[in-house]
Tab-separated table of C-alpha atoms and ligand atoms in Angstrom:
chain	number	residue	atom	x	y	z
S	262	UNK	CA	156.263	-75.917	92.155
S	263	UNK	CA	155.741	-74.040	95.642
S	264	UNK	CA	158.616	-74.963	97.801
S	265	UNK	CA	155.664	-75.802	100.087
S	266	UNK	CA	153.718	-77.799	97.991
S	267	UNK	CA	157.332	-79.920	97.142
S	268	UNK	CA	157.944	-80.564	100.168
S	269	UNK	CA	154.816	-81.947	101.406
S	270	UNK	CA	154.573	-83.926	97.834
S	271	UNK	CA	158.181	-85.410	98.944
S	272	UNK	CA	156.508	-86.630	102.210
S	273	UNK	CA	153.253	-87.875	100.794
S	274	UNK	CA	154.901	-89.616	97.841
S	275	UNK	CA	153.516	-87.516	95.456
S	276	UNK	CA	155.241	-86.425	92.012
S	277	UNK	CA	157.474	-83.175	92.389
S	278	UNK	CA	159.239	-81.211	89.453
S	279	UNK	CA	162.820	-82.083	91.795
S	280	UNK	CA	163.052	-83.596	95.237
S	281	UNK	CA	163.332	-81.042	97.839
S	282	UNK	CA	166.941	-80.798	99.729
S	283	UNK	CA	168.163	-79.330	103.246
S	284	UNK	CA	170.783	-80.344	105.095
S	285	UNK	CA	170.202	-81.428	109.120
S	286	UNK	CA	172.110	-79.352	111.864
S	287	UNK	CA	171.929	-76.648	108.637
S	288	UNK	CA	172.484	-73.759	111.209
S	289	UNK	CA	175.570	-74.440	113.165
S	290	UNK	CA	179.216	-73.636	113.433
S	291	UNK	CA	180.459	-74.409	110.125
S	292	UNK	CA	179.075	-70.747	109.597
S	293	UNK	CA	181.046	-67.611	110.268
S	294	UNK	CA	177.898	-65.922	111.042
S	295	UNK	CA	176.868	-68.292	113.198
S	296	UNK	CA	180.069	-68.092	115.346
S	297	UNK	CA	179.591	-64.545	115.505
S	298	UNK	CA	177.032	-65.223	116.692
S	299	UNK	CA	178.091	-67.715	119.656
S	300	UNK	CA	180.691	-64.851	120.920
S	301	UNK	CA	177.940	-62.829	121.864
S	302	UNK	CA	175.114	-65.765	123.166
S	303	UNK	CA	175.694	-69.318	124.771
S	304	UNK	CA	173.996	-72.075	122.927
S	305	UNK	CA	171.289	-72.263	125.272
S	306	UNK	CA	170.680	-68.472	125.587
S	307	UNK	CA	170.238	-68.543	121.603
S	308	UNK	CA	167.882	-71.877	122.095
S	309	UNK	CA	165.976	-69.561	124.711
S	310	UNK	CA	165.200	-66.668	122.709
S	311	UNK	CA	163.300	-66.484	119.956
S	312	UNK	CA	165.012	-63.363	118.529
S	313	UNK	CA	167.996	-65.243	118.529
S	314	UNK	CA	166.832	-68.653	117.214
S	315	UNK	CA	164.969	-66.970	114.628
S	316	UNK	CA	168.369	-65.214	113.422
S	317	UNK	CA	170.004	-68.895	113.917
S	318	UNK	CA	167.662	-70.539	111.629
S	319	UNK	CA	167.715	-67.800	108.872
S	320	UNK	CA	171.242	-67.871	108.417
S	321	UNK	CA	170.596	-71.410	106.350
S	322	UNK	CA	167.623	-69.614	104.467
S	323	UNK	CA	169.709	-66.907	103.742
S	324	UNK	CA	172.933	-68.107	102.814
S	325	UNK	CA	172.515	-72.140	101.451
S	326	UNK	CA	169.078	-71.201	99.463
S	327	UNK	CA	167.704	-74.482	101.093
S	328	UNK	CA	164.354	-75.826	100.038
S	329	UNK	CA	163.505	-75.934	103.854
S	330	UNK	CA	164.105	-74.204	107.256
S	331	UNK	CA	164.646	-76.131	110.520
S	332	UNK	CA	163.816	-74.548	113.995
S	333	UNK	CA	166.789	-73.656	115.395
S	334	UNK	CA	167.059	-75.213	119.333
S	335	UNK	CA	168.471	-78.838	120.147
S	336	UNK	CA	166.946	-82.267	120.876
S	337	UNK	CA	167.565	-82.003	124.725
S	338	UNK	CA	165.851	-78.209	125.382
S	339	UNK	CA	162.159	-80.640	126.714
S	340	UNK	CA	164.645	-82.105	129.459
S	341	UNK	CA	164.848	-79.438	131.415
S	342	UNK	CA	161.041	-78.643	132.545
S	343	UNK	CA	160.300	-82.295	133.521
S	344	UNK	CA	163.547	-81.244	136.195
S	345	UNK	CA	166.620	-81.814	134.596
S	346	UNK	CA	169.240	-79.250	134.056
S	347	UNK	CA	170.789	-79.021	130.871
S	348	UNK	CA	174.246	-77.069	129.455
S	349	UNK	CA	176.752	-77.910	126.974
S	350	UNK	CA	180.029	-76.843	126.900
S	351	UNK	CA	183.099	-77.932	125.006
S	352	UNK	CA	182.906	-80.897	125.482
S	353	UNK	CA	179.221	-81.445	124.343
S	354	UNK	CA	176.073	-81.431	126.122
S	355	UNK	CA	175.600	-81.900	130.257
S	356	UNK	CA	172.049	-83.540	131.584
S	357	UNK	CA	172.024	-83.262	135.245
S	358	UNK	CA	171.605	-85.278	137.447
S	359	UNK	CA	171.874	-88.029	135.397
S	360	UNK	CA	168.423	-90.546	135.797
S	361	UNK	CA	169.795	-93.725	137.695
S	362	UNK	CA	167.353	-95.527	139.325
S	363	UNK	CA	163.180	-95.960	139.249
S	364	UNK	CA	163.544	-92.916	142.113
S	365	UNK	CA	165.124	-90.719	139.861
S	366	UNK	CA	162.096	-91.707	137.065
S	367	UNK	CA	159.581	-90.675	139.410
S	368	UNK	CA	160.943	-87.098	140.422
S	369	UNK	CA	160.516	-86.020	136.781
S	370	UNK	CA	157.582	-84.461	136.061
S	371	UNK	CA	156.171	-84.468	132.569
S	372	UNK	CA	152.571	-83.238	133.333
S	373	UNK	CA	152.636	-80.130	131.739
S	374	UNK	CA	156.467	-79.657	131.036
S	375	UNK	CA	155.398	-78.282	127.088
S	376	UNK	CA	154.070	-75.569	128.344
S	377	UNK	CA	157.030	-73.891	129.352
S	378	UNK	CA	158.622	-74.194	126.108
S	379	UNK	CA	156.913	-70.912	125.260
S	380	UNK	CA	159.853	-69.538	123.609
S	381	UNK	CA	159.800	-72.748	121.208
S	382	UNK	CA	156.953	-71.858	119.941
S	383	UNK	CA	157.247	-68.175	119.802
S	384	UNK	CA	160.281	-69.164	118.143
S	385	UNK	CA	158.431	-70.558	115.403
S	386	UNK	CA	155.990	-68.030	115.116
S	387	UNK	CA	158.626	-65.214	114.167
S	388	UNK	CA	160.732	-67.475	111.901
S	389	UNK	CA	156.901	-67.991	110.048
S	390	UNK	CA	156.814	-64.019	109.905
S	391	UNK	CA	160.216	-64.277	108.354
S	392	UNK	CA	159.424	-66.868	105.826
S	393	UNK	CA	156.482	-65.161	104.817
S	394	UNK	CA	155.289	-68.480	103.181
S	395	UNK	CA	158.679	-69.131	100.929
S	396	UNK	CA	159.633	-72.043	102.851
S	397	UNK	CA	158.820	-75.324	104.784
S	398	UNK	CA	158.943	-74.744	108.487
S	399	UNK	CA	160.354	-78.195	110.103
S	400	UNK	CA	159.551	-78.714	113.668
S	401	UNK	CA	161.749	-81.605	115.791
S	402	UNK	CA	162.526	-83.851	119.359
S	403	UNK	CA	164.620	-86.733	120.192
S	404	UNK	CA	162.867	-90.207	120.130
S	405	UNK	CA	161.877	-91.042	123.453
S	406	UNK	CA	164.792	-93.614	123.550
S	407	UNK	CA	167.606	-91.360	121.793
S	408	UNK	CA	166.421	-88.793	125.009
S	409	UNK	CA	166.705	-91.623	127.474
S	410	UNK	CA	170.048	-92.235	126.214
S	411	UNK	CA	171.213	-88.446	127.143
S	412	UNK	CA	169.439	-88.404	130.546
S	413	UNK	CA	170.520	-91.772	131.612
S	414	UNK	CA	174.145	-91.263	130.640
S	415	UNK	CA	174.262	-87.285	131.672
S	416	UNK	CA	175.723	-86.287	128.158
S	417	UNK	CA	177.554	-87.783	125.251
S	418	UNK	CA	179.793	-90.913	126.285
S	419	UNK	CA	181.880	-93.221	124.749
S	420	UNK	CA	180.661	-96.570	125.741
S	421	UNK	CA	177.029	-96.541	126.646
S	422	UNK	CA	177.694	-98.425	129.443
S	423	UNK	CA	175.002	-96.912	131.871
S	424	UNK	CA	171.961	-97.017	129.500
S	425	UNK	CA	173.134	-100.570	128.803
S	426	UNK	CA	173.165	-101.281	132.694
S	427	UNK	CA	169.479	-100.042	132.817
S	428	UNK	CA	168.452	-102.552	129.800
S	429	UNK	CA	170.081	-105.409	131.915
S	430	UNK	CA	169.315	-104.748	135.416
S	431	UNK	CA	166.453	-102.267	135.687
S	432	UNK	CA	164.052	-102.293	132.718
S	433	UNK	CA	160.865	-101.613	134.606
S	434	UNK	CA	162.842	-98.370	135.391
S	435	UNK	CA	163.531	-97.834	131.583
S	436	UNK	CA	159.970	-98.377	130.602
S	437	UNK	CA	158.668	-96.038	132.628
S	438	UNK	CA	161.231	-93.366	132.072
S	439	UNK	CA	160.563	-94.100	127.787
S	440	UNK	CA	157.125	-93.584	128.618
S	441	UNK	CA	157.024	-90.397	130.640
S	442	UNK	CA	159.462	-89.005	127.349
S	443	UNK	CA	156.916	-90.422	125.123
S	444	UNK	CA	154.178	-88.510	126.098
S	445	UNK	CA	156.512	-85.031	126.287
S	446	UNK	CA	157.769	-85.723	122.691
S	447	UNK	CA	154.088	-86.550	121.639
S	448	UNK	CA	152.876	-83.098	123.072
S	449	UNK	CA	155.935	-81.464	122.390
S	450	UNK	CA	155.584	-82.273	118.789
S	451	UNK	CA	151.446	-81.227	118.595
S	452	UNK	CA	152.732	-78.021	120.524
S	453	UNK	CA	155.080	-77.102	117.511
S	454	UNK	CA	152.662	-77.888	115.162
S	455	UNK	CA	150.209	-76.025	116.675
S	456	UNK	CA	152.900	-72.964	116.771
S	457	UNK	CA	153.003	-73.031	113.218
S	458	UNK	CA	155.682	-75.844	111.929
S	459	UNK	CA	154.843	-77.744	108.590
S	460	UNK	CA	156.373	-81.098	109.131
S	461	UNK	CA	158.405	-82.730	111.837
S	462	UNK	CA	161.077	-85.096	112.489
S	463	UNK	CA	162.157	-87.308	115.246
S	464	UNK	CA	165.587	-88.087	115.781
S	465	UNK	CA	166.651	-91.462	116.878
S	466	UNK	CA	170.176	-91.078	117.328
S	467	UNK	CA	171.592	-93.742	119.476
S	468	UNK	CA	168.286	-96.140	118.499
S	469	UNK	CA	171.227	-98.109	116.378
S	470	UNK	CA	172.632	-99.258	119.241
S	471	UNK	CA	170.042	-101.669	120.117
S	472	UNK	CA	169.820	-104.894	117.973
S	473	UNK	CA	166.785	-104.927	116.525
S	474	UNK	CA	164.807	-106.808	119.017
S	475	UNK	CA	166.358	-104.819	121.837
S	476	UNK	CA	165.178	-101.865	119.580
S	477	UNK	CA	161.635	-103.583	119.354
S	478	UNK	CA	161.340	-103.264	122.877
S	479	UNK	CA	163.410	-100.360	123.930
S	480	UNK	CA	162.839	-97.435	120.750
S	481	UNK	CA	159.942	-98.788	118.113
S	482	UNK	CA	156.944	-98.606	120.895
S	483	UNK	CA	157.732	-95.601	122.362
S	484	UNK	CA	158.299	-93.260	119.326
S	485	UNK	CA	154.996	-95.225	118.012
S	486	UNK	CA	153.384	-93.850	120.874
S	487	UNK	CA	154.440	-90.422	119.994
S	488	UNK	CA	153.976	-90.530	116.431
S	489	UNK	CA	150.002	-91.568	116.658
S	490	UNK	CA	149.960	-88.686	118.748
S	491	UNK	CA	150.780	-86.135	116.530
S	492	UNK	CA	148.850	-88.309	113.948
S	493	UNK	CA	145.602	-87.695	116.167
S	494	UNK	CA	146.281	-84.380	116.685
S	495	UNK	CA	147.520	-83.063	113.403
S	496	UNK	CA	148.156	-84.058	109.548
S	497	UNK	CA	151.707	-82.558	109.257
S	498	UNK	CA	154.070	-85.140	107.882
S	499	UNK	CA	156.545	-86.746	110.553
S	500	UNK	CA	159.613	-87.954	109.674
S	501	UNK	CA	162.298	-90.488	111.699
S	502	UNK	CA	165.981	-90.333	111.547
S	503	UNK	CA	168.454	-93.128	112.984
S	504	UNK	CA	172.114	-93.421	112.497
S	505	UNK	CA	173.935	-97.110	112.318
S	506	UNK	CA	170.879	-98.632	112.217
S	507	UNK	CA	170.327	-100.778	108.636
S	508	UNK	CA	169.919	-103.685	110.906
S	509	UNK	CA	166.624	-102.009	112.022
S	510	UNK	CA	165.205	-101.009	108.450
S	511	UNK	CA	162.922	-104.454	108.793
S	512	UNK	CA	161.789	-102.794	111.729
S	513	UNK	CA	160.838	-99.174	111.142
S	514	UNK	CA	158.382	-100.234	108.374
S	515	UNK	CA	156.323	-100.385	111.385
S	516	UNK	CA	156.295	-96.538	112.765
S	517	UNK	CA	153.114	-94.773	111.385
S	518	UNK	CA	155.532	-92.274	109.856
S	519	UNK	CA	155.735	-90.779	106.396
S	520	UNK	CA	159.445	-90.094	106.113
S	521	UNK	CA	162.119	-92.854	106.787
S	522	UNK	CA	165.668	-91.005	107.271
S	523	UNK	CA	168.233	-93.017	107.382
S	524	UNK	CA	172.778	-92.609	106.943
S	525	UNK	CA	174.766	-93.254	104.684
S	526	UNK	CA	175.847	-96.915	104.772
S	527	UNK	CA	172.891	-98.469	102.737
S	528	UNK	CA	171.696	-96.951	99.110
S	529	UNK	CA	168.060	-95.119	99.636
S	530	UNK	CA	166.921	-97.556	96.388
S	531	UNK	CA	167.923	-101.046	98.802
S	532	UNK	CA	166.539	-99.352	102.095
S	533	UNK	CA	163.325	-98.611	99.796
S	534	UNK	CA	163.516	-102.187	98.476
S	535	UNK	CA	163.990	-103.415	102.082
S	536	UNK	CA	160.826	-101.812	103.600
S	537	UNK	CA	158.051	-101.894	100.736
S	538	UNK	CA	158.201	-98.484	99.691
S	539	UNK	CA	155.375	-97.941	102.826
S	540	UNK	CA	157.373	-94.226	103.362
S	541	UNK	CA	158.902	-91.415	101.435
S	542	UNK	CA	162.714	-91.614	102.137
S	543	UNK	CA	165.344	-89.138	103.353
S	544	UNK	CA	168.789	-88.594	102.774
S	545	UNK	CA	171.569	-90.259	102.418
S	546	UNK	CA	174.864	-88.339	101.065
S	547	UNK	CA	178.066	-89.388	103.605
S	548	UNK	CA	178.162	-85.932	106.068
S	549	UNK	CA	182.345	-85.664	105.117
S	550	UNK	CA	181.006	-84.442	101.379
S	551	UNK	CA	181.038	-80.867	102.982
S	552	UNK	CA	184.612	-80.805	103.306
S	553	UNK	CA	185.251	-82.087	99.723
S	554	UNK	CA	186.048	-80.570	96.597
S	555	UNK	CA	183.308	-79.502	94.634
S	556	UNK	CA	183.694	-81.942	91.903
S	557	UNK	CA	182.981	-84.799	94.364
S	558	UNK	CA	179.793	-83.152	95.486
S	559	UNK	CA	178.810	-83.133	92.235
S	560	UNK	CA	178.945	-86.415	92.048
S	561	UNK	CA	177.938	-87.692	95.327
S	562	UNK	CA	174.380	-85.752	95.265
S	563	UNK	CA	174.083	-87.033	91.318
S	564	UNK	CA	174.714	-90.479	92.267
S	565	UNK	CA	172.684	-90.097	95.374
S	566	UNK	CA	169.601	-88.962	93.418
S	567	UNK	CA	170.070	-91.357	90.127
S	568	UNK	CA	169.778	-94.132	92.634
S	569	UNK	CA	166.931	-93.258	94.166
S	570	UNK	CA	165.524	-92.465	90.437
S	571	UNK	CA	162.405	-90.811	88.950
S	572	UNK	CA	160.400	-92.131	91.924
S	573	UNK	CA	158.075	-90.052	94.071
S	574	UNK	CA	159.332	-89.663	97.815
S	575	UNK	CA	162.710	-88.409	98.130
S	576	UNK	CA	163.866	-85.785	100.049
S	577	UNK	CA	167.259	-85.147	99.194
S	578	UNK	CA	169.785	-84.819	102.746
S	579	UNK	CA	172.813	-85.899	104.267
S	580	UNK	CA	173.245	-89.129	106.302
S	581	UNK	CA	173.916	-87.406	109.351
S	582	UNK	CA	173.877	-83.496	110.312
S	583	UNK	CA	176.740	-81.270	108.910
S	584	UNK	CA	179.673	-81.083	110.696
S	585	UNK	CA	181.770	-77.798	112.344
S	586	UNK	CA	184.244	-78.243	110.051
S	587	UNK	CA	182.207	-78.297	106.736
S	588	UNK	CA	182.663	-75.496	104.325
S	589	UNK	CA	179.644	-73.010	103.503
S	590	UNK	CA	180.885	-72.945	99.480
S	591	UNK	CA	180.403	-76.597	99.946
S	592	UNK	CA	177.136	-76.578	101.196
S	593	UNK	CA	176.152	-73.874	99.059
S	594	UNK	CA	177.299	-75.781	96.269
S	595	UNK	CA	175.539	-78.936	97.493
S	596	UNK	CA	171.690	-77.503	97.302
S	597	UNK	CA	172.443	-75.914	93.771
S	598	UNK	CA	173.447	-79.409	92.220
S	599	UNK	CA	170.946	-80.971	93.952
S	600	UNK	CA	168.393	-78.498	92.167
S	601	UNK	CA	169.847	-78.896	89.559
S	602	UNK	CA	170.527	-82.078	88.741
S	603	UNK	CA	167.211	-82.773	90.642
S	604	UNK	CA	165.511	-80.913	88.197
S	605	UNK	CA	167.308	-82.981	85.302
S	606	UNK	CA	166.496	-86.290	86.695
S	607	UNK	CA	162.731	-85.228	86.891
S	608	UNK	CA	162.836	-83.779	83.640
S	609	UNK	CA	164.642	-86.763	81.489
S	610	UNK	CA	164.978	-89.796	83.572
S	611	UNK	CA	168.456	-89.459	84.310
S	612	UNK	CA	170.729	-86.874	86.917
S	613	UNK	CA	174.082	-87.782	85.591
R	874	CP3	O1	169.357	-78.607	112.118
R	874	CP3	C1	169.363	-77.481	112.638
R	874	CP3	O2	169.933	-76.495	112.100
R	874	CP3	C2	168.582	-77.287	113.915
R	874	CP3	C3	169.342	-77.360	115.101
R	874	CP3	C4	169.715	-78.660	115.776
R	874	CP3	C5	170.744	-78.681	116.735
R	874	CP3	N1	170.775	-79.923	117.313
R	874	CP3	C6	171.601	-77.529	117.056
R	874	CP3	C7	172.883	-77.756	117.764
R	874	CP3	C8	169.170	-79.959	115.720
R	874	CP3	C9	168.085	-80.518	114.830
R	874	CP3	C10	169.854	-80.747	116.707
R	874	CP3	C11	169.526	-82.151	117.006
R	874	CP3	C12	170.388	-82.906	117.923
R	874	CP3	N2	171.005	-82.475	119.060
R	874	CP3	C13	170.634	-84.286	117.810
R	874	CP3	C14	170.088	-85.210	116.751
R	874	CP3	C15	170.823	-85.082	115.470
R	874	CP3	C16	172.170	-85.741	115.464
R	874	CP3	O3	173.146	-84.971	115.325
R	874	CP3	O4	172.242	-86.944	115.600
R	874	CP3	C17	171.471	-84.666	118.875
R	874	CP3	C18	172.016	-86.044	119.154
R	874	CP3	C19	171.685	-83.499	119.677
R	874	CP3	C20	172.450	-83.405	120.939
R	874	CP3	C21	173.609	-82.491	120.822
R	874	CP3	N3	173.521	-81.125	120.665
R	874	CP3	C22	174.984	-82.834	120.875
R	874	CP3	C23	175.534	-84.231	121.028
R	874	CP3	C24	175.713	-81.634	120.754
R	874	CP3	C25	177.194	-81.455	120.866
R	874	CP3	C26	177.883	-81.917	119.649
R	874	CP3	C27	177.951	-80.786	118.674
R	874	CP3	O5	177.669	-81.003	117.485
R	874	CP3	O6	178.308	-79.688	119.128
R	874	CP3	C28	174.766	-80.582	120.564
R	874	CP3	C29	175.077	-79.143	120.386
R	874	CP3	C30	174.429	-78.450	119.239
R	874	CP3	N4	173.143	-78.592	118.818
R	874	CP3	C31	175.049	-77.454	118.431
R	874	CP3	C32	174.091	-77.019	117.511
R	874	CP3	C33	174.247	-75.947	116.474
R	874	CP3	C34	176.469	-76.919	118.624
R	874	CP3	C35	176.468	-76.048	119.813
R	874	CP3	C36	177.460	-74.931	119.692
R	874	CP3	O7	177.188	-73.967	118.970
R	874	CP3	O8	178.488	-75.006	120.362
């Protein structure tokens, strides 16, 4: 099968000789090339030019032999033309000023804003020249809520405590501030697609902090909103990602998604059981397999995929994006038993 034609099958549901497998955050430091890389380029210069990003995202292609490519760029890159600055350092990643108060909602300006993510999307269109048709092009953006999270708190904290203090004591604040991100990851997303990507996904990262009827209010709507979007605009797949968030499985049968992504902590086959088997599924092998031996891997992706059994829909990934201090032999070693024993599974009933 075209690695094309898999991967859309995965999405739709529809039978595959082996489920597709990449790996999220695919392109990052756990790469020597990649930190090469990063001596010469800051993180947002290589998010900023297409040359670069297009070297970023081929170093996956050309070294794991994935079944697809991700755009290389970050989640927060649509903060910054609606007016807030964005940098990460050491430390992580800076959102300035931090949104505070209905005021600070209505200085950002979302009218417009995708348009000046030109380099996205040229982006795109020279990793397409690159791919030449061999590979899946993914295309991605924070839920509105997981980007809400970043701008609200100014980066990556521990506690969550200001985000929290906008669900108590200014929601009308919050709801407008979800909605103005809503409609910049619905057009963000139609942008991308329009520049050439084959599927997308939408990261809810911190959408597990809510409990599910905070997340009803707070995440579901909002990333609904964008989803019929690109639904209205477009028939590439979309796929949602949320970490910790099993409590909310009841929930997401609701987003007019194809692909449910979901972490480790609950077995694809239960989270399928769970939500009627209305989506393909994504995932789930613990993100610390890249740092194991290779006998483990073996049997983490084996178990992984015998689980999820001879069932159309399954896109084989990690729970969570790869870490800096994975091991490329490890990930390398990752895709090829999950073609292989992929393959097995499809072929006799059984992985193991
Ligand atoms: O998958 C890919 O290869 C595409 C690239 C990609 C990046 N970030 C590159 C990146 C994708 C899909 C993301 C998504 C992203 N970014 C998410 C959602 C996925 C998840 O991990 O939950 C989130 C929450 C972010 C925000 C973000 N970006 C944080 C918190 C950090 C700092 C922590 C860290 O891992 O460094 C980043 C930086 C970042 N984004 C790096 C990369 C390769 C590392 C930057 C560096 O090179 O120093």
């Amino acid at each position: 099968m075209h690695a094309i034609e898999r991967f859309l099958a995965a999405c739709r549901r529809q039978p595959v000789d082996r489920p597709p497998v990449w790996i999220m955050r695919q392109a990052g430091r756990y790469m020597e090339s990649y930190r090469e890389l990063k001596t010469r380029v800051s993180f947002m210069e290589l998010c900023r030019t297409p040359q670069y990003a297009t070297e970023a995202t081929m170093m996956a292609v050309d070294q794991l032999d994935i079944d697809a490519a991700i755009v290389f760029s970050d989640i927060l890159i649509p903060l910054e033309p609606i007016g807030l600055k964005v940098d990460f350092d050491d430390r992580g990643p800076r959102v300035e000023p931090p949104v505070r108060c209905l005021a600070d909602v209505e200085r950002l300006n979302v009218n417009g804003a995708t348009d000046h993510l030109g380099y996205v999307y040229e982006a795109i269109g020279q990793i397409q020249r690159e791919l030449d048709g061999r590979l899946p092009l993914l295309g991605f953006a924070g839920s509105p809520f997981t980007l809400a999270v970043y701008a609200i708190e100014g980066g990556t904290t521990r506690n969550k405590h200001a985000i929290r203090r906008m669900i108590y004591d200014a929601p009308e604040a919050l709801h407008l501030l979800l909605s103005k991100l809503s409609d910049l990851v619905g057009a963000y997303l139609v942008a991308q697609v329009k520049a050439g990507v084959n599927a997308v996904q939408i990261f809810d990262t911190w959408g597990g902090l809510l409990t599910e009827a905070e997340w009803r209010v707070f995440s579901l709507p909002y990333t609904q909103r964008a989803m019929r979007t690109v639904r209205a605009a477009t028939d590439a797949p979309i796929i949602h990602y949320a970490l910790e968030a099993s409590h909310l499985v009841p929930a997401m049968v609701e987003l007019p998604c194809d692909v449910l992504s979901v972490d480790w902590r609950e077995p694809l086959s239960s989270v399928r059981k769970r939500t009627g088997y209305l989506h393909a599924y994504q995932g789930n092998v613990e993100s610390g397999i890249m740092t194991a031996s290779h006998g483990a891997i073996d049997r983490a992706v084996r178990e992984c995929l015998e689980d999820f059994g001879r069932v159309p829909g399954h896109i084989l990934n990690l729970g969570h994006g790869i870490t800096p201090d994975a091991n490329v032999a490890a990930a390398k070693h990752f895709v090829a038993v999950a073609k292989e024993a992929g393959a097995k599974l499809w072929a006799t009933g059984s992985a193991l």
